[in-house]
Amino acid sequence: MNKITIAIDGFSSTGKSTLAKELAKKLEYVYVDTGAMYRAVTLHAMQNGLIENGDIDRESLLKELDGIDMKFVFNQELGFAEMFLNGENVEKDIRTLGVSKNVSQVAEIKEVRSRLVSLQKEMGKDKGIVMDGRDIGTVVFPEAELKIFMTASPEKRAVRRYKELLDRGEDVKYEDILENVQKRDYIDSHRETSPLKKAEGAVEFDNSDMGLVQQFERMYEHSLRVI
Ligand code: C5P
């Protein structure tokens, strides 16, 4: 079967990762969650005192950028890759509200983006990949055979995220999650370098009222049409 590149972009907590992961499994493709990479850089900065009360020490972060040891390690049992930062599994730590509050400011930095984009291009050079993020169809793989753009109302997305964090044992308030989702949407779609927007030729999914099974079937059908 012909191997293609599938680029999935969209707002936070639209269910991109869940669907992308399932699709990759079904097609026997590699799945890459690029949000995890921006989150890992943010966690590294937080752990090293380079972010205090939302202020980023950009100069020091840029000096350390190339040396950040960030790797996806495939977990056979779970069936997907987990993020390792400086040799440690940080899959849970990168998904806290604390990291979510700082990640969009880190992701605005042009040098951070160009470093991560070049790693992402390398990962996808042999195709057979499902990659999700904010700029995959516009910047990382503008030539992708299938591009998907996902949206849903901020309230629906905040409820999803809230439940996820509660399930993980985080003590969070719904209002804080909604505020974070809206703030990230704003920064992600208004930044100067590669703002979040629908790529040319992307298929739009508004999944506010669509169940996971239905969304997956639609996405799978779209991919079979181009493979
Ligand atoms: O996908 P996730 O919500 O985990 O992404 C976290 C943040 O990382 C986003 O809000 C965005 O600021 C940034 N991001 C990005 N470009 C990507 C993936 C994520 O700017 N390709």
CSV table of N, CA and C and ligand atoms in Angstrom, one decimal, residues 9 12-13 16-17 33-36 38-39 95 103-104 107 113 120 132-136 184 188 191, ligand 1:
chain,number,residue,atom,x,y,z
A,9,ASP,N,-4.3,19.2,12.3
A,9,ASP,CA,-4.1,20.4,13.1
A,9,ASP,C,-5.4,20.8,13.8
A,12,SER,N,-6.7,23.3,20.9
A,12,SER,CA,-6.3,22.4,21.9
A,12,SER,C,-7.6,21.6,22.4
A,13,SER,N,-7.3,20.4,22.8
A,13,SER,CA,-8.4,19.5,23.3
A,13,SER,C,-9.6,19.3,22.4
A,16,LYS,N,-7.7,15.7,18.9
A,16,LYS,CA,-6.8,15.4,17.8
A,16,LYS,C,-5.9,14.2,18.1
A,17,SER,N,-5.3,14.2,19.3
A,17,SER,CA,-4.3,13.1,19.7
A,17,SER,C,-5.0,11.8,19.7
A,33,ASP,N,3.0,13.3,18.2
A,33,ASP,CA,2.3,14.3,18.9
A,33,ASP,C,3.2,15.5,19.1
A,34,THR,N,3.2,16.5,18.2
A,34,THR,CA,4.1,17.6,18.3
A,34,THR,C,3.9,18.5,19.5
A,35,GLY,N,2.7,18.5,20.0
A,35,GLY,CA,2.4,19.3,21.2
A,35,GLY,C,3.3,18.8,22.4
A,36,ALA,N,3.6,17.5,22.4
A,36,ALA,CA,4.4,16.9,23.5
A,36,ALA,C,5.8,17.5,23.4
A,38,TYR,N,6.7,20.7,22.2
A,38,TYR,CA,6.6,22.0,22.8
A,38,TYR,C,6.4,22.0,24.3
A,39,ARG,N,5.7,21.0,24.8
A,39,ARG,CA,5.5,20.8,26.2
A,39,ARG,C,6.8,20.4,26.9
A,95,ARG,N,1.8,17.2,30.8
A,95,ARG,CA,0.4,17.5,30.6
A,95,ARG,C,-0.3,18.2,31.7
A,103,VAL,N,3.1,26.9,27.9
A,103,VAL,CA,3.5,26.3,26.6
A,103,VAL,C,3.3,27.2,25.4
A,104,SER,N,2.2,28.0,25.4
A,104,SER,CA,2.0,28.8,24.2
A,104,SER,C,3.0,29.9,24.0
A,107,ALA,N,6.0,28.4,22.7
A,107,ALA,CA,5.8,28.0,21.3
A,107,ALA,C,5.8,29.2,20.3
A,113,ARG,N,10.5,27.1,17.4
A,113,ARG,CA,9.7,26.5,16.4
A,113,ARG,C,10.6,25.9,15.3
A,120,GLN,N,10.7,17.5,13.3
A,120,GLN,CA,9.5,16.9,12.9
A,120,GLN,C,9.6,16.5,11.4
A,132,ASP,N,0.2,15.3,14.6
A,132,ASP,CA,-0.8,16.3,15.0
A,132,ASP,C,-0.1,17.5,15.7
A,133,GLY,N,-0.8,18.7,15.5
A,133,GLY,CA,-0.2,19.9,16.1
A,133,GLY,C,-1.0,21.1,15.7
A,134,ARG,N,-0.3,22.2,15.4
A,134,ARG,CA,-0.9,23.5,15.0
A,134,ARG,C,-0.5,23.9,13.7
A,135,ASP,N,0.7,23.5,13.2
A,135,ASP,CA,1.2,24.0,11.9
A,135,ASP,C,1.7,22.9,11.0
A,136,ILE,N,1.1,21.7,11.2
A,136,ILE,CA,1.6,20.5,10.5
A,136,ILE,C,1.2,20.6,9.0
A,184,ARG,N,-4.8,30.0,25.2
A,184,ARG,CA,-3.9,29.3,24.2
A,184,ARG,C,-4.4,29.4,22.8
A,188,ASP,N,-2.0,31.0,20.1
A,188,ASP,CA,-1.7,30.1,19.0
A,188,ASP,C,-2.1,30.6,17.7
A,191,ARG,N,-0.1,34.4,16.9
A,191,ARG,CA,1.4,34.6,16.9
A,191,ARG,C,1.9,34.9,15.5
B,1,C5P,O1,-1.4,19.8,21.3
B,1,C5P,P1,-1.2,20.4,22.7
B,1,C5P,O2,-2.4,21.1,23.3
B,1,C5P,O3,-0.5,19.4,23.6
B,1,C5P,O4,-0.1,21.5,22.4
B,1,C5P,C1,0.4,22.4,23.4
B,1,C5P,C2,0.8,23.7,22.9
B,1,C5P,O5,1.9,23.6,22.1
B,1,C5P,C3,-0.2,24.4,22.0
B,1,C5P,O6,-1.2,25.2,22.7
B,1,C5P,C4,0.7,25.3,21.1
B,1,C5P,O7,1.0,26.5,21.8
B,1,C5P,C5,1.9,24.5,21.0
B,1,C5P,N1,2.0,23.8,19.7
B,1,C5P,C6,2.4,24.5,18.6
B,1,C5P,N2,2.7,23.9,17.4
B,1,C5P,C7,2.5,22.6,17.3
B,1,C5P,C8,2.0,21.8,18.5
B,1,C5P,C9,1.8,22.5,19.6
B,1,C5P,O8,2.6,25.7,18.7
B,1,C5P,N3,2.7,22.0,16.2
